[in-house]
PDB file of N, CA and C in Angstrom:
ATOM      1  N   MET A   1     -91.100 -26.317  10.470  1.00 64.00           N
ATOM      2  CA  MET A   1     -91.646 -26.650  11.779  1.00 64.00           C
ATOM      3  C   MET A   1     -92.632 -27.875  11.545  1.00 64.00           C
ATOM      4  N   ARG A   2     -93.383 -27.639  10.394  1.00 74.00           N
ATOM      5  CA  ARG A   2     -94.252 -28.560   9.910  1.00 74.00           C
ATOM      6  C   ARG A   2     -93.986 -29.928   9.546  1.00 74.00           C
ATOM      7  N   ALA A   3     -92.694 -30.051   9.131  1.00 79.00           N
ATOM      8  CA  ALA A   3     -92.156 -31.132   8.649  1.00 79.00           C
ATOM      9  C   ALA A   3     -92.090 -32.349   9.799  1.00 79.00           C
ATOM     10  N   PRO A   4     -91.618 -31.995  11.041  1.00 80.00           N
ATOM     11  CA  PRO A   4     -91.800 -33.182  12.077  1.00 80.00           C
ATOM     12  C   PRO A   4     -93.333 -33.459  12.447  1.00 80.00           C
ATOM     13  N   TYR A   5     -94.096 -32.842  12.510  1.00 80.00           N
ATOM     14  CA  TYR A   5     -95.364 -33.062  12.632  1.00 80.00           C
ATOM     15  C   TYR A   5     -96.142 -33.655  11.492  1.00 80.00           C
ATOM     16  N   PHE A   6     -95.608 -33.570  10.557  1.00 75.00           N
ATOM     17  CA  PHE A   6     -96.251 -34.250   9.185  1.00 75.00           C
ATOM     18  C   PHE A   6     -95.767 -35.822   9.193  1.00 75.00           C
ATOM     19  N   LEU A   7     -94.312 -35.791   9.552  1.00 77.00           N
ATOM     20  CA  LEU A   7     -93.768 -37.084   9.649  1.00 77.00           C
ATOM     21  C   LEU A   7     -94.407 -37.943  10.796  1.00 77.00           C
ATOM     22  N   LEU A   8     -94.705 -37.296  11.770  1.00 79.00           N
ATOM     23  CA  LEU A   8     -94.917 -37.976  13.213  1.00 79.00           C
ATOM     24  C   LEU A   8     -96.494 -38.530  12.698  1.00 79.00           C
ATOM     25  N   LEU A   9     -97.564 -37.524  12.169  1.00 77.00           N
ATOM     26  CA  LEU A   9     -98.669 -37.997  11.730  1.00 77.00           C
ATOM     27  C   LEU A   9     -98.539 -39.094  10.621  1.00 77.00           C
ATOM     28  N   THR A  10     -97.613 -39.033   9.788  1.00 75.00           N
ATOM     29  CA  THR A  10     -97.487 -40.130   8.668  1.00 75.00           C
ATOM     30  C   THR A  10     -97.244 -41.638   9.639  1.00 75.00           C
ATOM     31  N   LEU A  11     -96.355 -41.512  10.429  1.00 68.00           N
ATOM     32  CA  LEU A  11     -95.805 -42.537  11.118  1.00 68.00           C
ATOM     33  C   LEU A  11     -96.965 -43.143  11.906  1.00 68.00           C
ATOM     34  N   CYS A  12     -97.799 -42.401  12.611  1.00 67.00           N
ATOM     35  CA  CYS A  12     -98.907 -42.836  13.609  1.00 67.00           C
ATOM     36  C   CYS A  12     -99.810 -43.389  12.452  1.00 67.00           C
ATOM     37  N   LEU A  13    -100.253 -42.806  11.432  1.00 69.00           N
ATOM     38  CA  LEU A  13    -101.094 -43.413  10.491  1.00 69.00           C
ATOM     39  C   LEU A  13    -100.627 -44.828   9.936  1.00 69.00           C
ATOM     40  N   LEU A  14     -99.523 -45.030   9.722  1.00 67.00           N
ATOM     41  CA  LEU A  14     -98.764 -46.050   9.102  1.00 67.00           C
ATOM     42  C   LEU A  14     -98.790 -47.234   9.893  1.00 67.00           C
ATOM     43  N   CYS A  15     -98.719 -46.854  11.363  1.00 65.00           N
ATOM     44  CA  CYS A  15     -98.631 -47.988  12.437  1.00 65.00           C
ATOM     45  C   CYS A  15     -99.721 -48.300  13.276  1.00 65.00           C
ATOM     46  N   CYS A  16    -100.978 -47.453  13.094  1.00 65.00           N
ATOM     47  CA  CYS A  16    -102.087 -47.694  13.500  1.00 65.00           C
ATOM     48  C   CYS A  16    -102.745 -48.951  13.189  1.00 65.00           C
ATOM     49  N   GLN A  17    -103.573 -49.494  13.852  1.00 55.00           N
ATOM     50  CA  GLN A  17    -104.110 -50.871  13.623  1.00 55.00           C
ATOM     51  C   GLN A  17    -105.685 -50.473  12.754  1.00 55.00           C
ATOM     52  N   MET A  18    -105.750 -51.168  11.520  1.00 55.00           N
ATOM     53  CA  MET A  18    -106.852 -50.879  10.730  1.00 55.00           C
ATOM     54  C   MET A  18    -108.131 -51.612  11.212  1.00 55.00           C
ATOM     55  N   SER A  19    -108.059 -52.643  11.963  1.00 52.00           N
ATOM     56  CA  SER A  19    -108.973 -53.752  12.319  1.00 52.00           C
ATOM     57  C   SER A  19    -109.911 -53.174  13.073  1.00 52.00           C
ATOM     58  N   SER A  20    -110.093 -51.936  13.722  1.00 56.00           N
ATOM     59  CA  SER A  20    -111.112 -51.413  14.512  1.00 56.00           C
ATOM     60  C   SER A  20    -112.058 -50.790  13.379  1.00 56.00           C
ATOM     61  N   GLY A  21    -111.838 -50.440  12.386  1.00 56.00           N
ATOM     62  CA  GLY A  21    -112.713 -49.634  11.509  1.00 56.00           C
ATOM     63  C   GLY A  21    -113.047 -50.654  10.307  1.00 56.00           C
ATOM     64  N   VAL A  22    -112.595 -51.719  10.394  1.00 56.00           N
ATOM     65  CA  VAL A  22    -113.195 -52.704   9.108  1.00 56.00           C
ATOM     66  C   VAL A  22    -114.332 -52.973   9.082  1.00 56.00           C
ATOM     67  N   GLY A  23    -115.036 -52.849  10.220  1.00 56.00           N
ATOM     68  CA  GLY A  23    -116.679 -52.914  10.107  1.00 56.00           C
ATOM     69  C   GLY A  23    -117.206 -52.070   9.212  1.00 56.00           C
ATOM     70  N   TYR A  24    -116.891 -50.708   9.362  1.00 58.00           N
ATOM     71  CA  TYR A  24    -117.339 -49.550   8.363  1.00 58.00           C
ATOM     72  C   TYR A  24    -117.187 -49.729   6.962  1.00 58.00           C
ATOM     73  N   LEU A  25    -116.019 -50.411   6.664  1.00 58.00           N
ATOM     74  CA  LEU A  25    -115.493 -50.425   5.346  1.00 58.00           C
ATOM     75  C   LEU A  25    -116.407 -51.516   4.384  1.00 58.00           C
ATOM     76  N   THR A  26    -116.866 -52.424   5.177  1.00 56.00           N
ATOM     77  CA  THR A  26    -117.707 -53.665   4.340  1.00 56.00           C
ATOM     78  C   THR A  26    -118.894 -53.073   3.956  1.00 56.00           C
ATOM     79  N   GLY A  27    -119.616 -51.849   4.362  1.00 63.00           N
ATOM     80  CA  GLY A  27    -120.788 -51.283   3.857  1.00 63.00           C
ATOM     81  C   GLY A  27    -120.670 -50.404   2.765  1.00 63.00           C
ATOM     82  N   LEU A  28    -119.478 -50.072   2.191  1.00 68.00           N
ATOM     83  CA  LEU A  28    -119.075 -49.301   1.099  1.00 68.00           C
ATOM     84  C   LEU A  28    -119.567 -50.081  -0.091  1.00 68.00           C
ATOM     85  N   GLY A  29    -120.180 -49.506  -1.008  1.00 71.00           N
ATOM     86  CA  GLY A  29    -120.605 -50.066  -2.056  1.00 71.00           C
ATOM     87  C   GLY A  29    -121.866 -50.834  -2.179  1.00 71.00           C
ATOM     88  N   HIS A  30    -122.393 -51.182  -1.023  1.00 78.00           N
ATOM     89  CA  HIS A  30    -123.856 -51.613  -0.699  1.00 78.00           C
ATOM     90  C   HIS A  30    -124.726 -50.705  -0.656  1.00 78.00           C
ATOM     91  N   ARG A  31    -125.754 -50.715  -1.620  1.00 84.00           N
ATOM     92  CA  ARG A  31    -126.973 -49.764  -1.278  1.00 84.00           C
ATOM     93  C   ARG A  31    -128.078 -50.439  -0.500  1.00 84.00           C
ATOM     94  N   SER A  32    -128.804 -49.570   0.094  1.00 88.00           N
ATOM     95  CA  SER A  32    -129.725 -50.107   1.056  1.00 88.00           C
ATOM     96  C   SER A  32    -130.788 -50.531   0.204  1.00 88.00           C
ATOM     97  N   ASP A  33    -131.627 -51.411   0.715  1.00 90.00           N
ATOM     98  CA  ASP A  33    -133.001 -51.778   0.032  1.00 90.00           C
ATOM     99  C   ASP A  33    -133.903 -50.826  -0.444  1.00 90.00           C
ATOM    100  N   HIS A  34    -133.846 -49.686   0.776  1.00 91.00           N
ATOM    101  CA  HIS A  34    -134.791 -48.632   0.527  1.00 91.00           C
ATOM    102  C   HIS A  34    -134.417 -47.962  -0.785  1.00 91.00           C
ATOM    103  N   TYR A  35    -133.014 -47.659  -1.176  1.00 92.00           N
ATOM    104  CA  TYR A  35    -132.404 -46.939  -2.212  1.00 92.00           C
ATOM    105  C   TYR A  35    -132.790 -47.739  -3.705  1.00 92.00           C
ATOM    106  N   ILE A  36    -132.678 -49.068  -3.610  1.00 92.00           N
ATOM    107  CA  ILE A  36    -132.916 -50.070  -4.381  1.00 92.00           C
ATOM    108  C   ILE A  36    -134.397 -49.839  -4.887  1.00 92.00           C
ATOM    109  N   CYS A  37    -135.318 -49.940  -4.058  1.00 94.00           N
ATOM    110  CA  CYS A  37    -136.728 -49.965  -4.180  1.00 94.00           C
ATOM    111  C   CYS A  37    -136.944 -48.640  -5.119  1.00 94.00           C
ATOM    112  N   ALA A  38    -136.571 -47.220  -4.386  1.00 93.00           N
ATOM    113  CA  ALA A  38    -136.990 -46.115  -4.986  1.00 93.00           C
ATOM    114  C   ALA A  38    -136.335 -46.133  -6.531  1.00 93.00           C
ATOM    115  N   ARG A  39    -135.175 -46.391  -6.557  1.00 94.00           N
ATOM    116  CA  ARG A  39    -134.246 -46.566  -7.985  1.00 94.00           C
ATOM    117  C   ARG A  39    -135.165 -47.137  -8.952  1.00 94.00           C
ATOM    118  N   SER A  40    -135.874 -48.230  -8.647  1.00 94.00           N
ATOM    119  CA  SER A  40    -136.557 -48.891  -9.483  1.00 94.00           C
ATOM    120  C   SER A  40    -137.954 -48.404  -9.684  1.00 94.00           C
ATOM    121  N   GLY A  41    -138.359 -47.356  -9.057  1.00 95.00           N
ATOM    122  CA  GLY A  41    -139.550 -46.663  -9.251  1.00 95.00           C
ATOM    123  C   GLY A  41    -140.566 -47.076  -8.223  1.00 95.00           C
ATOM    124  N   GLY A  42    -140.344 -47.849  -7.171  1.00 95.00           N
ATOM    125  CA  GLY A  42    -141.353 -48.397  -6.085  1.00 95.00           C
ATOM    126  C   GLY A  42    -141.308 -47.386  -5.076  1.00 95.00           C
ATOM    127  N   THR A  43    -142.236 -47.770  -4.063  1.00 95.00           N
ATOM    128  CA  THR A  43    -142.442 -47.116  -2.913  1.00 95.00           C
ATOM    129  C   THR A  43    -142.461 -48.099  -1.629  1.00 95.00           C
ATOM    130  N   CYS A  44    -141.958 -47.499  -0.565  1.00 96.00           N
ATOM    131  CA  CYS A  44    -141.984 -48.604   0.559  1.00 96.00           C
ATOM    132  C   CYS A  44    -143.097 -48.471   1.490  1.00 96.00           C
ATOM    133  N   HIS A  45    -143.605 -49.468   2.003  1.00 96.00           N
ATOM    134  CA  HIS A  45    -145.018 -49.310   2.724  1.00 96.00           C
ATOM    135  C   HIS A  45    -144.754 -50.230   3.817  1.00 96.00           C
ATOM    136  N   PHE A  46    -145.084 -49.902   5.027  1.00 96.00           N
ATOM    137  CA  PHE A  46    -145.122 -50.802   6.275  1.00 96.00           C
ATOM    138  C   PHE A  46    -146.571 -51.690   6.148  1.00 96.00           C
ATOM    139  N   SER A  47    -147.398 -51.003   5.458  1.00 95.00           N
ATOM    140  CA  SER A  47    -148.768 -51.659   5.507  1.00 95.00           C
ATOM    141  C   SER A  47    -148.767 -52.368   4.086  1.00 95.00           C
ATOM    142  N   SER A  48    -149.996 -52.956   4.112  1.00 94.00           N
ATOM    143  CA  SER A  48    -150.101 -53.753   2.602  1.00 94.00           C
ATOM    144  C   SER A  48    -149.864 -52.609   1.422  1.00 94.00           C
ATOM    145  N   CYS A  49    -149.733 -53.294   0.340  1.00 95.00           N
ATOM    146  CA  CYS A  49    -149.396 -52.336  -0.913  1.00 95.00           C
ATOM    147  C   CYS A  49    -150.655 -52.106  -1.293  1.00 95.00           C
ATOM    148  N   PRO A  50    -150.658 -50.694  -1.880  1.00 94.00           N
ATOM    149  CA  PRO A  50    -151.909 -50.371  -2.444  1.00 94.00           C
ATOM    150  C   PRO A  50    -152.726 -51.111  -3.707  1.00 94.00           C
ATOM    151  N   LEU A  51    -153.793 -50.706  -4.141  1.00 94.00           N
ATOM    152  CA  LEU A  51    -154.284 -51.507  -5.252  1.00 94.00           C
ATOM    153  C   LEU A  51    -153.491 -51.374  -6.744  1.00 94.00           C
ATOM    154  N   PHE A  52    -153.464 -52.364  -7.344  1.00 94.00           N
ATOM    155  CA  PHE A  52    -152.725 -52.248  -8.617  1.00 94.00           C
ATOM    156  C   PHE A  52    -151.399 -52.479  -8.782  1.00 94.00           C
ATOM    157  N   THR A  53    -150.805 -52.780  -7.257  1.00 95.00           N
ATOM    158  CA  THR A  53    -149.293 -52.852  -7.049  1.00 95.00           C
ATOM    159  C   THR A  53    -149.001 -54.023  -6.713  1.00 95.00           C
ATOM    160  N   LYS A  54    -147.748 -54.659  -6.762  1.00 95.00           N
ATOM    161  CA  LYS A  54    -147.202 -55.642  -6.296  1.00 95.00           C
ATOM    162  C   LYS A  54    -145.922 -55.640  -5.586  1.00 95.00           C
ATOM    163  N   ILE A  55    -145.681 -56.802  -4.684  1.00 95.00           N
ATOM    164  CA  ILE A  55    -144.806 -56.648  -3.854  1.00 95.00           C
ATOM    165  C   ILE A  55    -143.431 -56.864  -4.839  1.00 95.00           C
ATOM    166  N   GLU A  56    -142.512 -56.149  -4.661  1.00 93.00           N
ATOM    167  CA  GLU A  56    -141.307 -56.646  -5.542  1.00 93.00           C
ATOM    168  C   GLU A  56    -139.906 -56.657  -4.620  1.00 93.00           C
ATOM    169  N   GLY A  57    -140.124 -56.534  -3.303  1.00 93.00           N
ATOM    170  CA  GLY A  57    -138.868 -56.691  -2.389  1.00 93.00           C
ATOM    171  C   GLY A  57    -139.125 -56.061  -0.921  1.00 93.00           C
ATOM    172  N   THR A  58    -138.241 -55.757  -0.465  1.00 94.00           N
ATOM    173  CA  THR A  58    -138.291 -55.124   1.017  1.00 94.00           C
ATOM    174  C   THR A  58    -137.580 -53.620   1.186  1.00 94.00           C
ATOM    175  N   CYS A  59    -137.882 -53.090   2.204  1.00 94.00           N
ATOM    176  CA  CYS A  59    -137.420 -51.766   2.437  1.00 94.00           C
ATOM    177  C   CYS A  59    -136.851 -51.940   4.093  1.00 94.00           C
ATOM    178  N   TYR A  60    -135.990 -51.108   4.310  1.00 93.00           N
ATOM    179  CA  TYR A  60    -135.785 -50.929   5.722  1.00 93.00           C
ATOM    180  C   TYR A  60    -135.434 -51.904   6.374  1.00 93.00           C
ATOM    181  N   GLY A  61    -134.367 -52.926   5.679  1.00 90.00           N
ATOM    182  CA  GLY A  61    -133.870 -54.125   6.351  1.00 90.00           C
ATOM    183  C   GLY A  61    -134.738 -55.166   6.509  1.00 90.00           C
ATOM    184  N   GLY A  62    -135.857 -55.296   5.535  1.00 92.00           N
ATOM    185  CA  GLY A  62    -136.750 -56.180   5.553  1.00 92.00           C
ATOM    186  C   GLY A  62    -138.304 -56.027   6.389  1.00 92.00           C
ATOM    187  N   LYS A  63    -138.119 -54.798   7.157  1.00 94.00           N
ATOM    188  CA  LYS A  63    -139.258 -54.280   7.784  1.00 94.00           C
ATOM    189  C   LYS A  63    -140.217 -53.967   7.273  1.00 94.00           C
ATOM    190  N   ALA A  64    -140.397 -53.636   6.093  1.00 96.00           N
ATOM    191  CA  ALA A  64    -141.447 -52.872   5.106  1.00 96.00           C
ATOM    192  C   ALA A  64    -141.263 -53.540   3.807  1.00 96.00           C
ATOM    193  N   LYS A  65    -142.443 -53.284   3.061  1.00 96.00           N
ATOM    194  CA  LYS A  65    -142.522 -54.000   1.592  1.00 96.00           C
ATOM    195  C   LYS A  65    -142.128 -52.742   0.535  1.00 96.00           C
ATOM    196  N   CYS A  66    -141.539 -53.399  -0.718  1.00 96.00           N
ATOM    197  CA  CYS A  66    -141.233 -52.391  -1.721  1.00 96.00           C
ATOM    198  C   CYS A  66    -142.282 -52.786  -2.663  1.00 96.00           C
ATOM    199  N   CYS A  67    -143.269 -51.810  -3.134  1.00 96.00           N
ATOM    200  CA  CYS A  67    -144.450 -52.037  -4.048  1.00 96.00           C
ATOM    201  C   CYS A  67    -144.172 -51.276  -5.288  1.00 96.00           C
ATOM    202  N   LEU A  68    -144.284 -52.051  -6.417  1.00 95.00           N
ATOM    203  CA  LEU A  68    -144.302 -51.296  -7.666  1.00 95.00           C
ATOM    204  C   LEU A  68    -145.731 -51.550  -8.360  1.00 95.00           C
TER     205      LEU A  68
END
């Protein structure tokens, strides 16, 4: 009884259009700028960077600064 349902599911998956989910697949493998900043040892600040640190990039899509 499971075989017809499995075959129907397989047929539906093969015939469905993948174009609707393509936008989600483009983000795979891209790291957010916040992750890259934290990985390099920096911190994200919306205000100016603390003393003795410098701006090394952005965070949160360019809304904040990555300070090292």
